[in-house]
JSON list of C-alpha atoms and ligand atoms in Angstrom, two decimals:
[
{"chain": "E", "resi": 21, "resn": "MET", "atom": "CA", "xyz": [14.72, 27.37, 20.18]},
{"chain": "E", "resi": 22, "resn": "LYS", "atom": "CA", "xyz": [12.34, 30.20, 20.21]},
{"chain": "E", "resi": 23, "resn": "LEU", "atom": "CA", "xyz": [13.38, 32.39, 18.01]},
{"chain": "E", "resi": 24, "resn": "ARG", "atom": "CA", "xyz": [13.43, 29.05, 15.97]},
{"chain": "E", "resi": 25, "resn": "SER", "atom": "CA", "xyz": [9.67, 27.89, 15.97]},
{"chain": "E", "resi": 26, "resn": "SER", "atom": "CA", "xyz": [8.82, 31.57, 15.09]},
{"chain": "E", "resi": 27, "resn": "ILE", "atom": "CA", "xyz": [10.43, 31.14, 12.50]},
{"chain": "E", "resi": 28, "resn": "TRP", "atom": "CA", "xyz": [9.35, 27.76, 11.41]},
{"chain": "E", "resi": 29, "resn": "ALA", "atom": "CA", "xyz": [5.60, 30.06, 12.08]},
{"chain": "E", "resi": 30, "resn": "THR", "atom": "CA", "xyz": [6.03, 32.84, 10.00]},
{"chain": "E", "resi": 31, "resn": "ILE", "atom": "CA", "xyz": [7.84, 30.46, 6.56]},
{"chain": "E", "resi": 32, "resn": "LEU", "atom": "CA", "xyz": [4.36, 28.11, 7.26]},
{"chain": "E", "resi": 33, "resn": "LEU", "atom": "CA", "xyz": [1.85, 31.80, 7.77]},
{"chain": "E", "resi": 34, "resn": "LEU", "atom": "CA", "xyz": [3.80, 33.29, 4.58]},
{"chain": "E", "resi": 35, "resn": "GLY", "atom": "CA", "xyz": [3.08, 29.82, 3.02]},
{"chain": "E", "resi": 36, "resn": "ILE", "atom": "CA", "xyz": [-0.45, 29.86, 3.47]},
{"chain": "E", "resi": 37, "resn": "TYR", "atom": "CA", "xyz": [-0.65, 33.76, 2.35]},
{"chain": "E", "resi": 38, "resn": "PHE", "atom": "CA", "xyz": [1.25, 33.67, -1.36]},
{"chain": "E", "resi": 39, "resn": "PHE", "atom": "CA", "xyz": [-1.04, 29.52, -1.50]},
{"chain": "E", "resi": 40, "resn": "SER", "atom": "CA", "xyz": [-4.55, 30.70, -1.44]},
{"chain": "E", "resi": 41, "resn": "GLY", "atom": "CA", "xyz": [-3.28, 34.30, -2.52]},
{"chain": "E", "resi": 42, "resn": "GLY", "atom": "CA", "xyz": [-2.13, 31.84, -5.32]},
{"chain": "E", "resi": 43, "resn": "THR", "atom": "CA", "xyz": [-4.93, 29.93, -6.30]},
{"chain": "E", "resi": 44, "resn": "GLY", "atom": "CA", "xyz": [-7.70, 32.26, -5.59]},
{"chain": "E", "resi": 45, "resn": "ASP", "atom": "CA", "xyz": [-7.85, 32.88, -8.69]},
{"chain": "E", "resi": 46, "resn": "THR", "atom": "CA", "xyz": [-8.01, 30.10, -10.52]},
{"chain": "E", "resi": 47, "resn": "LEU", "atom": "CA", "xyz": [-11.02, 28.94, -8.27]},
{"chain": "E", "resi": 48, "resn": "ALA", "atom": "CA", "xyz": [-12.78, 31.85, -9.86]},
{"chain": "E", "resi": 49, "resn": "GLY", "atom": "CA", "xyz": [-11.90, 31.89, -13.01]},
{"chain": "E", "resi": 50, "resn": "GLY", "atom": "CA", "xyz": [-12.93, 28.45, -13.64]},
{"chain": "E", "resi": 51, "resn": "GLY", "atom": "CA", "xyz": [-11.84, 25.20, -12.25]},
{"chain": "E", "resi": 52, "resn": "LEU", "atom": "CA", "xyz": [-13.63, 23.45, -10.07]},
{"chain": "E", "resi": 53, "resn": "ALA", "atom": "CA", "xyz": [-16.04, 26.77, -10.00]},
{"chain": "E", "resi": 54, "resn": "ASP", "atom": "CA", "xyz": [-17.75, 25.85, -12.92]},
{"chain": "E", "resi": 55, "resn": "LEU", "atom": "CA", "xyz": [-18.07, 22.27, -12.32]},
{"chain": "E", "resi": 56, "resn": "THR", "atom": "CA", "xyz": [-20.10, 23.41, -8.48]},
{"chain": "E", "resi": 57, "resn": "PRO", "atom": "CA", "xyz": [-24.34, 23.55, -10.33]},
{"chain": "E", "resi": 58, "resn": "THR", "atom": "CA", "xyz": [-25.79, 26.59, -9.50]},
{"chain": "E", "resi": 59, "resn": "ARG", "atom": "CA", "xyz": [-28.91, 27.30, -8.26]},
{"chain": "E", "resi": 60, "resn": "THR", "atom": "CA", "xyz": [-31.07, 28.50, -11.22]},
{"chain": "E", "resi": 61, "resn": "LYS", "atom": "CA", "xyz": [-34.56, 29.07, -9.47]},
{"chain": "E", "resi": 62, "resn": "THR", "atom": "CA", "xyz": [-33.01, 32.82, -7.92]},
{"chain": "E", "resi": 63, "resn": "ASP", "atom": "CA", "xyz": [-31.22, 33.39, -10.97]},
{"chain": "E", "resi": 64, "resn": "GLY", "atom": "CA", "xyz": [-33.96, 33.57, -13.30]},
{"chain": "E", "resi": 65, "resn": "LEU", "atom": "CA", "xyz": [-32.83, 34.85, -17.36]},
{"chain": "E", "resi": 66, "resn": "LYS", "atom": "CA", "xyz": [-30.23, 37.16, -15.38]},
{"chain": "E", "resi": 67, "resn": "GLY", "atom": "CA", "xyz": [-26.90, 36.88, -17.63]},
{"chain": "E", "resi": 68, "resn": "LYS", "atom": "CA", "xyz": [-28.73, 34.38, -19.64]},
{"chain": "E", "resi": 69, "resn": "VAL", "atom": "CA", "xyz": [-27.36, 34.53, -23.32]},
{"chain": "E", "resi": 70, "resn": "ILE", "atom": "CA", "xyz": [-30.33, 33.43, -25.28]},
{"chain": "E", "resi": 71, "resn": "VAL", "atom": "CA", "xyz": [-30.60, 34.04, -29.48]},
{"chain": "E", "resi": 72, "resn": "ILE", "atom": "CA", "xyz": [-33.37, 34.74, -31.41]},
{"chain": "E", "resi": 73, "resn": "ASP", "atom": "CA", "xyz": [-33.95, 33.87, -34.75]},
{"chain": "E", "resi": 74, "resn": "PRO", "atom": "CA", "xyz": [-36.94, 35.38, -36.45]},
{"chain": "E", "resi": 75, "resn": "GLY", "atom": "CA", "xyz": [-37.59, 32.86, -40.11]},
{"chain": "E", "resi": 76, "resn": "HIS", "atom": "CA", "xyz": [-36.90, 33.22, -42.87]},
{"chain": "E", "resi": 77, "resn": "GLY", "atom": "CA", "xyz": [-36.75, 37.73, -43.62]},
{"chain": "E", "resi": 78, "resn": "GLY", "atom": "CA", "xyz": [-35.19, 39.33, -47.47]},
{"chain": "E", "resi": 79, "resn": "TYR", "atom": "CA", "xyz": [-35.90, 37.67, -50.76]},
{"chain": "E", "resi": 80, "resn": "ASN", "atom": "CA", "xyz": [-37.08, 34.99, -49.18]},
{"chain": "E", "resi": 81, "resn": "ALA", "atom": "CA", "xyz": [-40.33, 35.19, -47.16]},
{"chain": "E", "resi": 82, "resn": "GLY", "atom": "CA", "xyz": [-41.15, 32.38, -46.00]},
{"chain": "E", "resi": 83, "resn": "ALA", "atom": "CA", "xyz": [-45.01, 31.08, -45.96]},
{"chain": "E", "resi": 84, "resn": "VAL", "atom": "CA", "xyz": [-47.66, 33.78, -47.80]},
{"chain": "E", "resi": 85, "resn": "GLY", "atom": "CA", "xyz": [-50.76, 34.57, -46.13]},
{"chain": "E", "resi": 86, "resn": "ALA", "atom": "CA", "xyz": [-54.48, 32.89, -47.16]},
{"chain": "E", "resi": 87, "resn": "SER", "atom": "CA", "xyz": [-55.25, 36.61, -49.04]},
{"chain": "E", "resi": 88, "resn": "GLY", "atom": "CA", "xyz": [-51.39, 37.26, -50.62]},
{"chain": "E", "resi": 89, "resn": "LYS", "atom": "CA", "xyz": [-50.49, 40.45, -49.06]},
{"chain": "E", "resi": 90, "resn": "THR", "atom": "CA", "xyz": [-48.79, 39.39, -45.48]},
{"chain": "E", "resi": 91, "resn": "TRP", "atom": "CA", "xyz": [-45.97, 38.03, -45.12]},
{"chain": "E", "resi": 92, "resn": "GLU", "atom": "CA", "xyz": [-44.20, 35.12, -42.45]},
{"chain": "E", "resi": 93, "resn": "LYS", "atom": "CA", "xyz": [-41.28, 37.24, -42.31]},
{"chain": "E", "resi": 94, "resn": "THR", "atom": "CA", "xyz": [-43.08, 40.52, -41.24]},
{"chain": "E", "resi": 95, "resn": "ASN", "atom": "CA", "xyz": [-45.25, 39.08, -38.35]},
{"chain": "E", "resi": 96, "resn": "VAL", "atom": "CA", "xyz": [-41.69, 36.70, -36.97]},
{"chain": "E", "resi": 97, "resn": "LEU", "atom": "CA", "xyz": [-39.87, 39.95, -36.86]},
{"chain": "E", "resi": 98, "resn": "PHE", "atom": "CA", "xyz": [-42.57, 42.34, -34.67]},
{"chain": "E", "resi": 99, "resn": "ILE", "atom": "CA", "xyz": [-42.39, 39.03, -32.28]},
{"chain": "E", "resi": 100, "resn": "ALA", "atom": "CA", "xyz": [-39.03, 38.29, -32.15]},
{"chain": "E", "resi": 101, "resn": "LYS", "atom": "CA", "xyz": [-38.20, 42.06, -31.56]},
{"chain": "E", "resi": 102, "resn": "ASP", "atom": "CA", "xyz": [-40.92, 42.61, -28.82]},
{"chain": "E", "resi": 103, "resn": "LEU", "atom": "CA", "xyz": [-39.48, 38.87, -26.95]},
{"chain": "E", "resi": 104, "resn": "LYS", "atom": "CA", "xyz": [-35.78, 40.80, -26.94]},
{"chain": "E", "resi": 105, "resn": "THR", "atom": "CA", "xyz": [-37.40, 43.86, -25.14]},
{"chain": "E", "resi": 106, "resn": "MET", "atom": "CA", "xyz": [-39.62, 41.84, -22.83]},
{"chain": "E", "resi": 107, "resn": "LEU", "atom": "CA", "xyz": [-36.09, 39.00, -22.13]},
{"chain": "E", "resi": 108, "resn": "GLU", "atom": "CA", "xyz": [-33.70, 42.25, -22.04]},
{"chain": "E", "resi": 109, "resn": "ALA", "atom": "CA", "xyz": [-35.65, 44.38, -19.50]},
{"chain": "E", "resi": 110, "resn": "ALA", "atom": "CA", "xyz": [-35.66, 40.52, -17.33]},
{"chain": "E", "resi": 111, "resn": "GLY", "atom": "CA", "xyz": [-32.33, 40.70, -17.59]},
{"chain": "E", "resi": 112, "resn": "ALA", "atom": "CA", "xyz": [-31.25, 38.68, -20.81]},
{"chain": "E", "resi": 113, "resn": "THR", "atom": "CA", "xyz": [-28.83, 39.42, -22.99]},
{"chain": "E", "resi": 114, "resn": "VAL", "atom": "CA", "xyz": [-30.34, 38.97, -26.31]},
{"chain": "E", "resi": 115, "resn": "VAL", "atom": "CA", "xyz": [-28.39, 38.02, -30.03]},
{"chain": "E", "resi": 116, "resn": "MET", "atom": "CA", "xyz": [-31.04, 38.35, -33.09]},
{"chain": "E", "resi": 117, "resn": "THR", "atom": "CA", "xyz": [-30.05, 36.78, -35.96]},
{"chain": "E", "resi": 118, "resn": "ARG", "atom": "CA", "xyz": [-31.55, 39.47, -38.07]},
{"chain": "E", "resi": 119, "resn": "GLU", "atom": "CA", "xyz": [-33.23, 42.33, -36.58]},
{"chain": "E", "resi": 120, "resn": "THR", "atom": "CA", "xyz": [-34.09, 43.65, -40.24]},
{"chain": "E", "resi": 121, "resn": "ASP", "atom": "CA", "xyz": [-35.72, 42.36, -43.39]},
{"chain": "E", "resi": 122, "resn": "ILE", "atom": "CA", "xyz": [-32.93, 40.40, -43.95]},
{"chain": "E", "resi": 123, "resn": "SER", "atom": "CA", "xyz": [-31.69, 37.12, -45.12]},
{"chain": "E", "resi": 124, "resn": "PRO", "atom": "CA", "xyz": [-28.41, 36.28, -42.72]},
{"chain": "E", "resi": 125, "resn": "GLU", "atom": "CA", "xyz": [-25.97, 34.84, -44.75]},
{"chain": "E", "resi": 126, "resn": "SER", "atom": "CA", "xyz": [-22.52, 35.64, -45.91]},
{"chain": "E", "resi": 127, "resn": "LYS", "atom": "CA", "xyz": [-21.08, 34.52, -49.79]},
{"chain": "E", "resi": 128, "resn": "THR", "atom": "CA", "xyz": [-19.22, 30.82, -47.80]},
{"chain": "E", "resi": 129, "resn": "ARG", "atom": "CA", "xyz": [-23.04, 30.07, -44.55]},
{"chain": "E", "resi": 130, "resn": "ASN", "atom": "CA", "xyz": [-26.49, 30.13, -45.83]},
{"chain": "E", "resi": 131, "resn": "GLN", "atom": "CA", "xyz": [-28.89, 31.54, -44.14]},
{"chain": "E", "resi": 132, "resn": "LEU", "atom": "CA", "xyz": [-29.32, 28.05, -41.92]},
{"chain": "E", "resi": 133, "resn": "GLU", "atom": "CA", "xyz": [-26.08, 28.29, -41.55]},
{"chain": "E", "resi": 134, "resn": "THR", "atom": "CA", "xyz": [-25.32, 31.57, -40.12]},
{"chain": "E", "resi": 135, "resn": "ARG", "atom": "CA", "xyz": [-28.25, 31.85, -37.51]},
{"chain": "E", "resi": 136, "resn": "VAL", "atom": "CA", "xyz": [-25.99, 27.85, -36.42]},
{"chain": "E", "resi": 137, "resn": "ASP", "atom": "CA", "xyz": [-23.00, 29.88, -36.23]},
{"chain": "E", "resi": 138, "resn": "ILE", "atom": "CA", "xyz": [-24.87, 32.69, -35.19]},
{"chain": "E", "resi": 139, "resn": "ALA", "atom": "CA", "xyz": [-25.67, 30.98, -32.30]},
{"chain": "E", "resi": 140, "resn": "ASN", "atom": "CA", "xyz": [-23.02, 28.53, -31.11]},
{"chain": "E", "resi": 141, "resn": "GLN", "atom": "CA", "xyz": [-20.69, 31.32, -31.71]},
{"chain": "E", "resi": 142, "resn": "ALA", "atom": "CA", "xyz": [-22.28, 33.33, -28.82]},
{"chain": "E", "resi": 143, "resn": "LYS", "atom": "CA", "xyz": [-22.02, 30.37, -26.82]},
{"chain": "E", "resi": 144, "resn": "ALA", "atom": "CA", "xyz": [-26.12, 30.67, -25.91]},
{"chain": "E", "resi": 145, "resn": "ASP", "atom": "CA", "xyz": [-28.38, 29.22, -23.43]},
{"chain": "E", "resi": 146, "resn": "LEU", "atom": "CA", "xyz": [-31.17, 28.94, -26.07]},
{"chain": "E", "resi": 147, "resn": "PHE", "atom": "CA", "xyz": [-32.08, 29.19, -29.34]},
{"chain": "E", "resi": 148, "resn": "VAL", "atom": "CA", "xyz": [-35.98, 30.48, -29.89]},
{"chain": "E", "resi": 149, "resn": "SER", "atom": "CA", "xyz": [-36.98, 30.32, -33.65]},
{"chain": "E", "resi": 150, "resn": "ILE", "atom": "CA", "xyz": [-40.44, 31.74, -34.52]},
{"chain": "E", "resi": 151, "resn": "HIS", "atom": "CA", "xyz": [-41.90, 31.47, -37.13]},
{"chain": "E", "resi": 152, "resn": "ASN", "atom": "CA", "xyz": [-45.68, 31.05, -38.75]},
{"chain": "E", "resi": 153, "resn": "ASP", "atom": "CA", "xyz": [-46.91, 27.35, -39.95]},
{"chain": "E", "resi": 154, "resn": "ALA", "atom": "CA", "xyz": [-48.54, 27.17, -43.28]},
{"chain": "E", "resi": 155, "resn": "ASN", "atom": "CA", "xyz": [-50.78, 24.18, -45.06]},
{"chain": "E", "resi": 156, "resn": "LYS", "atom": "CA", "xyz": [-52.70, 23.48, -48.31]},
{"chain": "E", "resi": 157, "resn": "ASP", "atom": "CA", "xyz": [-55.11, 22.12, -45.82]},
{"chain": "E", "resi": 158, "resn": "ARG", "atom": "CA", "xyz": [-56.57, 25.54, -45.30]},
{"chain": "E", "resi": 159, "resn": "THR", "atom": "CA", "xyz": [-58.77, 25.19, -42.53]},
{"chain": "E", "resi": 160, "resn": "ILE", "atom": "CA", "xyz": [-56.64, 24.28, -39.96]},
{"chain": "E", "resi": 161, "resn": "VAL", "atom": "CA", "xyz": [-55.47, 26.70, -37.69]},
{"chain": "E", "resi": 162, "resn": "GLY", "atom": "CA", "xyz": [-53.18, 26.35, -34.22]},
{"chain": "E", "resi": 163, "resn": "THR", "atom": "CA", "xyz": [-50.20, 26.42, -32.10]},
{"chain": "E", "resi": 164, "resn": "THR", "atom": "CA", "xyz": [-46.50, 24.13, -32.55]},
{"chain": "E", "resi": 165, "resn": "THR", "atom": "CA", "xyz": [-44.20, 24.07, -30.88]},
{"chain": "E", "resi": 166, "resn": "TYR", "atom": "CA", "xyz": [-41.27, 21.93, -32.58]},
{"chain": "E", "resi": 167, "resn": "TYR", "atom": "CA", "xyz": [-37.67, 20.77, -30.58]},
{"chain": "E", "resi": 168, "resn": "TYR", "atom": "CA", "xyz": [-34.97, 17.93, -31.41]},
{"chain": "E", "resi": 169, "resn": "GLY", "atom": "CA", "xyz": [-32.67, 15.89, -29.32]},
{"chain": "E", "resi": 170, "resn": "SER", "atom": "CA", "xyz": [-32.33, 17.24, -25.55]},
{"chain": "E", "resi": 171, "resn": "ALA", "atom": "CA", "xyz": [-34.33, 15.92, -23.01]},
{"chain": "E", "resi": 172, "resn": "GLN", "atom": "CA", "xyz": [-34.07, 20.69, -22.33]},
{"chain": "E", "resi": 173, "resn": "SER", "atom": "CA", "xyz": [-34.98, 21.37, -25.62]},
{"chain": "E", "resi": 174, "resn": "ARG", "atom": "CA", "xyz": [-38.04, 18.92, -25.14]},
{"chain": "E", "resi": 175, "resn": "ARG", "atom": "CA", "xyz": [-38.54, 20.38, -21.97]},
{"chain": "E", "resi": 176, "resn": "LEU", "atom": "CA", "xyz": [-38.57, 23.37, -23.51]},
{"chain": "E", "resi": 177, "resn": "ALA", "atom": "CA", "xyz": [-40.68, 23.50, -25.81]},
{"chain": "E", "resi": 178, "resn": "GLU", "atom": "CA", "xyz": [-43.34, 22.22, -23.70]},
{"chain": "E", "resi": 179, "resn": "SER", "atom": "CA", "xyz": [-42.93, 25.26, -21.60]},
{"chain": "E", "resi": 180, "resn": "VAL", "atom": "CA", "xyz": [-43.14, 27.70, -24.45]},
{"chain": "E", "resi": 181, "resn": "GLN", "atom": "CA", "xyz": [-46.09, 26.11, -26.14]},
{"chain": "E", "resi": 182, "resn": "LYS", "atom": "CA", "xyz": [-47.77, 25.46, -23.09]},
{"chain": "E", "resi": 183, "resn": "SER", "atom": "CA", "xyz": [-48.05, 29.79, -22.16]},
{"chain": "E", "resi": 184, "resn": "LEU", "atom": "CA", "xyz": [-47.90, 30.79, -26.01]},
{"chain": "E", "resi": 185, "resn": "VAL", "atom": "CA", "xyz": [-51.66, 28.65, -26.76]},
{"chain": "E", "resi": 186, "resn": "ALA", "atom": "CA", "xyz": [-52.42, 30.28, -23.22]},
{"chain": "E", "resi": 187, "resn": "ALA", "atom": "CA", "xyz": [-51.35, 33.75, -24.04]},
{"chain": "E", "resi": 188, "resn": "LEU", "atom": "CA", "xyz": [-53.17, 33.33, -27.79]},
{"chain": "E", "resi": 189, "resn": "GLY", "atom": "CA", "xyz": [-56.50, 31.49, -26.79]},
{"chain": "E", "resi": 190, "resn": "SER", "atom": "CA", "xyz": [-55.24, 29.17, -30.10]},
{"chain": "E", "resi": 191, "resn": "ARG", "atom": "CA", "xyz": [-55.66, 25.66, -30.63]},
{"chain": "E", "resi": 192, "resn": "ASP", "atom": "CA", "xyz": [-53.16, 23.51, -29.25]},
{"chain": "E", "resi": 193, "resn": "HIS", "atom": "CA", "xyz": [-50.72, 20.93, -31.65]},
{"chain": "E", "resi": 194, "resn": "GLY", "atom": "CA", "xyz": [-48.79, 20.63, -28.50]},
{"chain": "E", "resi": 195, "resn": "VAL", "atom": "CA", "xyz": [-44.83, 19.94, -29.26]},
{"chain": "E", "resi": 196, "resn": "LYS", "atom": "CA", "xyz": [-43.30, 17.44, -31.86]},
{"chain": "E", "resi": 197, "resn": "SER", "atom": "CA", "xyz": [-39.84, 16.46, -32.37]},
{"chain": "E", "resi": 198, "resn": "SER", "atom": "CA", "xyz": [-38.53, 17.03, -36.47]},
{"chain": "E", "resi": 199, "resn": "PRO", "atom": "CA", "xyz": [-35.40, 17.49, -37.06]},
{"chain": "E", "resi": 200, "resn": "TYR", "atom": "CA", "xyz": [-35.12, 20.88, -38.83]},
{"chain": "E", "resi": 201, "resn": "TYR", "atom": "CA", "xyz": [-32.06, 21.78, -39.92]},
{"chain": "E", "resi": 202, "resn": "VAL", "atom": "CA", "xyz": [-31.72, 24.76, -37.10]},
{"chain": "E", "resi": 203, "resn": "LEU", "atom": "CA", "xyz": [-32.98, 22.14, -33.94]},
{"chain": "E", "resi": 204, "resn": "ARG", "atom": "CA", "xyz": [-29.81, 19.25, -34.85]},
{"chain": "E", "resi": 205, "resn": "HIS", "atom": "CA", "xyz": [-26.89, 22.27, -35.59]},
{"chain": "E", "resi": 206, "resn": "THR", "atom": "CA", "xyz": [-27.19, 24.37, -32.44]},
{"chain": "E", "resi": 207, "resn": "LYS", "atom": "CA", "xyz": [-25.59, 23.29, -29.11]},
{"chain": "E", "resi": 208, "resn": "MET", "atom": "CA", "xyz": [-28.06, 25.22, -26.70]},
{"chain": "E", "resi": 209, "resn": "PRO", "atom": "CA", "xyz": [-31.73, 23.56, -25.61]},
{"chain": "E", "resi": 210, "resn": "ALA", "atom": "CA", "xyz": [-33.22, 24.91, -29.17]},
{"chain": "E", "resi": 211, "resn": "ILE", "atom": "CA", "xyz": [-37.30, 25.86, -30.57]},
{"chain": "E", "resi": 212, "resn": "LEU", "atom": "CA", "xyz": [-38.33, 26.45, -33.09]},
{"chain": "E", "resi": 213, "resn": "VAL", "atom": "CA", "xyz": [-42.57, 28.05, -32.53]},
{"chain": "E", "resi": 214, "resn": "GLU", "atom": "CA", "xyz": [-44.96, 27.79, -35.32]},
{"chain": "E", "resi": 215, "resn": "VAL", "atom": "CA", "xyz": [-46.89, 30.40, -33.09]},
{"chain": "E", "resi": 216, "resn": "GLY", "atom": "CA", "xyz": [-49.72, 29.97, -36.21]},
{"chain": "E", "resi": 217, "resn": "PHE", "atom": "CA", "xyz": [-50.82, 29.19, -39.77]},
{"chain": "E", "resi": 218, "resn": "ILE", "atom": "CA", "xyz": [-50.76, 32.03, -42.04]},
{"chain": "E", "resi": 219, "resn": "SER", "atom": "CA", "xyz": [-52.30, 29.47, -44.30]},
{"chain": "E", "resi": 220, "resn": "ASN", "atom": "CA", "xyz": [-55.97, 29.94, -42.81]},
{"chain": "E", "resi": 221, "resn": "PHE", "atom": "CA", "xyz": [-57.61, 34.21, -43.34]},
{"chain": "E", "resi": 222, "resn": "TRP", "atom": "CA", "xyz": [-58.92, 34.36, -40.07]},
{"chain": "E", "resi": 223, "resn": "GLU", "atom": "CA", "xyz": [-55.44, 33.07, -38.24]},
{"chain": "E", "resi": 224, "resn": "GLU", "atom": "CA", "xyz": [-53.72, 35.46, -40.36]},
{"chain": "E", "resi": 225, "resn": "LYS", "atom": "CA", "xyz": [-55.23, 38.21, -40.25]},
{"chain": "E", "resi": 226, "resn": "ARG", "atom": "CA", "xyz": [-54.85, 37.22, -36.20]},
{"chain": "E", "resi": 227, "resn": "LEU", "atom": "CA", "xyz": [-51.25, 36.83, -37.08]},
{"chain": "E", "resi": 228, "resn": "ALA", "atom": "CA", "xyz": [-50.65, 40.45, -38.21]},
{"chain": "E", "resi": 229, "resn": "ASP", "atom": "CA", "xyz": [-52.93, 41.94, -36.20]},
{"chain": "E", "resi": 230, "resn": "PRO", "atom": "CA", "xyz": [-49.42, 44.48, -33.93]},
{"chain": "E", "resi": 231, "resn": "ALA", "atom": "CA", "xyz": [-51.69, 43.29, -30.46]},
{"chain": "E", "resi": 232, "resn": "TYR", "atom": "CA", "xyz": [-52.07, 39.27, -31.12]},
{"chain": "E", "resi": 233, "resn": "ARG", "atom": "CA", "xyz": [-47.75, 39.35, -32.02]},
{"chain": "E", "resi": 234, "resn": "TYR", "atom": "CA", "xyz": [-47.09, 41.28, -28.54]},
{"chain": "E", "resi": 235, "resn": "ARG", "atom": "CA", "xyz": [-48.98, 38.57, -27.31]},
{"chain": "E", "resi": 236, "resn": "ALA", "atom": "CA", "xyz": [-47.02, 35.86, -29.05]},
{"chain": "E", "resi": 237, "resn": "SER", "atom": "CA", "xyz": [-44.23, 37.50, -27.67]},
{"chain": "E", "resi": 238, "resn": "GLN", "atom": "CA", "xyz": [-45.70, 38.06, -23.74]},
{"chain": "E", "resi": 239, "resn": "GLY", "atom": "CA", "xyz": [-46.50, 33.57, -24.35]},
{"chain": "E", "resi": 240, "resn": "ILE", "atom": "CA", "xyz": [-42.87, 32.68, -25.67]},
{"chain": "E", "resi": 241, "resn": "PHE", "atom": "CA", "xyz": [-41.85, 34.93, -23.39]},
{"chain": "E", "resi": 242, "resn": "GLU", "atom": "CA", "xyz": [-43.25, 33.52, -20.45]},
{"chain": "E", "resi": 243, "resn": "GLY", "atom": "CA", "xyz": [-42.57, 30.21, -21.40]},
{"chain": "E", "resi": 244, "resn": "ILE", "atom": "CA", "xyz": [-38.78, 30.50, -21.23]},
{"chain": "E", "resi": 245, "resn": "LYS", "atom": "CA", "xyz": [-39.06, 31.91, -17.65]},
{"chain": "E", "resi": 246, "resn": "GLN", "atom": "CA", "xyz": [-41.04, 29.43, -16.59]},
{"chain": "E", "resi": 247, "resn": "TYR", "atom": "CA", "xyz": [-38.07, 27.40, -17.85]},
{"chain": "E", "resi": 248, "resn": "PHE", "atom": "CA", "xyz": [-35.26, 28.87, -16.16]},
{"chain": "E", "resi": 249, "resn": "SER", "atom": "CA", "xyz": [-37.34, 29.01, -12.41]},
{"chain": "E", "resi": 250, "resn": "SER", "atom": "CA", "xyz": [-38.31, 24.56, -12.82]},
{"chain": "E", "resi": 251, "resn": "SER", "atom": "CA", "xyz": [-35.06, 24.16, -13.72]},
{"chain": "E", "resi": 252, "resn": "SER", "atom": "CA", "xyz": [-33.66, 23.27, -10.35]},
{"chain": "E", "resi": 253, "resn": "PHE", "atom": "CA", "xyz": [-30.58, 23.23, -11.32]},
{"chain": "E", "resi": 254, "resn": "GLU", "atom": "CA", "xyz": [-28.23, 23.75, -14.63]},
{"chain": "E", "resi": 255, "resn": "THR", "atom": "CA", "xyz": [-25.28, 21.94, -15.83]},
{"chain": "E", "resi": 256, "resn": "PRO", "atom": "CA", "xyz": [-21.84, 23.30, -16.21]},
{"chain": "E", "resi": 257, "resn": "ARG", "atom": "CA", "xyz": [-21.19, 23.53, -20.13]},
{"chain": "P", "resi": 11, "resn": "LIG", "atom": "ZN1", "xyz": [-41.02, 29.15, -40.88]}
]
């Protein structure tokens, strides 16, 4: 009787051992673990994948400055590169849609499709497109951040707009909803930042100034950081 019960105890213990060992990997590799909301307050930017999209590039200069001598494609690339450095220093992984003066496109996908493809394939946490604004009315100056669709995109837009305007001391046009292609087709919270009006002589000069561009990068960076620290829970992907 005594021997029998100890055999059963051994079988039971072996069963527990294999059962817990067998399911351990499953839990860690996905399944239940992914359904548990993770607190992002302490995580911040660490481990986040962020796609930075400097608008235009190559043959596509974007808006041309009031003087005719500066281009949107150049201004936004400088801002994007500094933003990349800041995000990486904070522990994020950054994917750029372009890092040089080229138009990101292939034979089968145009530049807008390619920008979206890069973001969706990277399964990015955020998509940030950087642009300069332009208007026929050369008196217009200021900063606008666009979003489309989700509440998270709106919250990201509000966060970035607020800190960008604070960093630049620029005129605040607020956040606006607009169905831009890159905002409509990206599957993660996405914004399009119009840093300032290149069509205005005064703001064109500011946008071409390295110190001003650096402040723009800092403003966008702070806004992204705030976005992650203010989201108490992250929804599972
Ligand atoms: Zn643009």
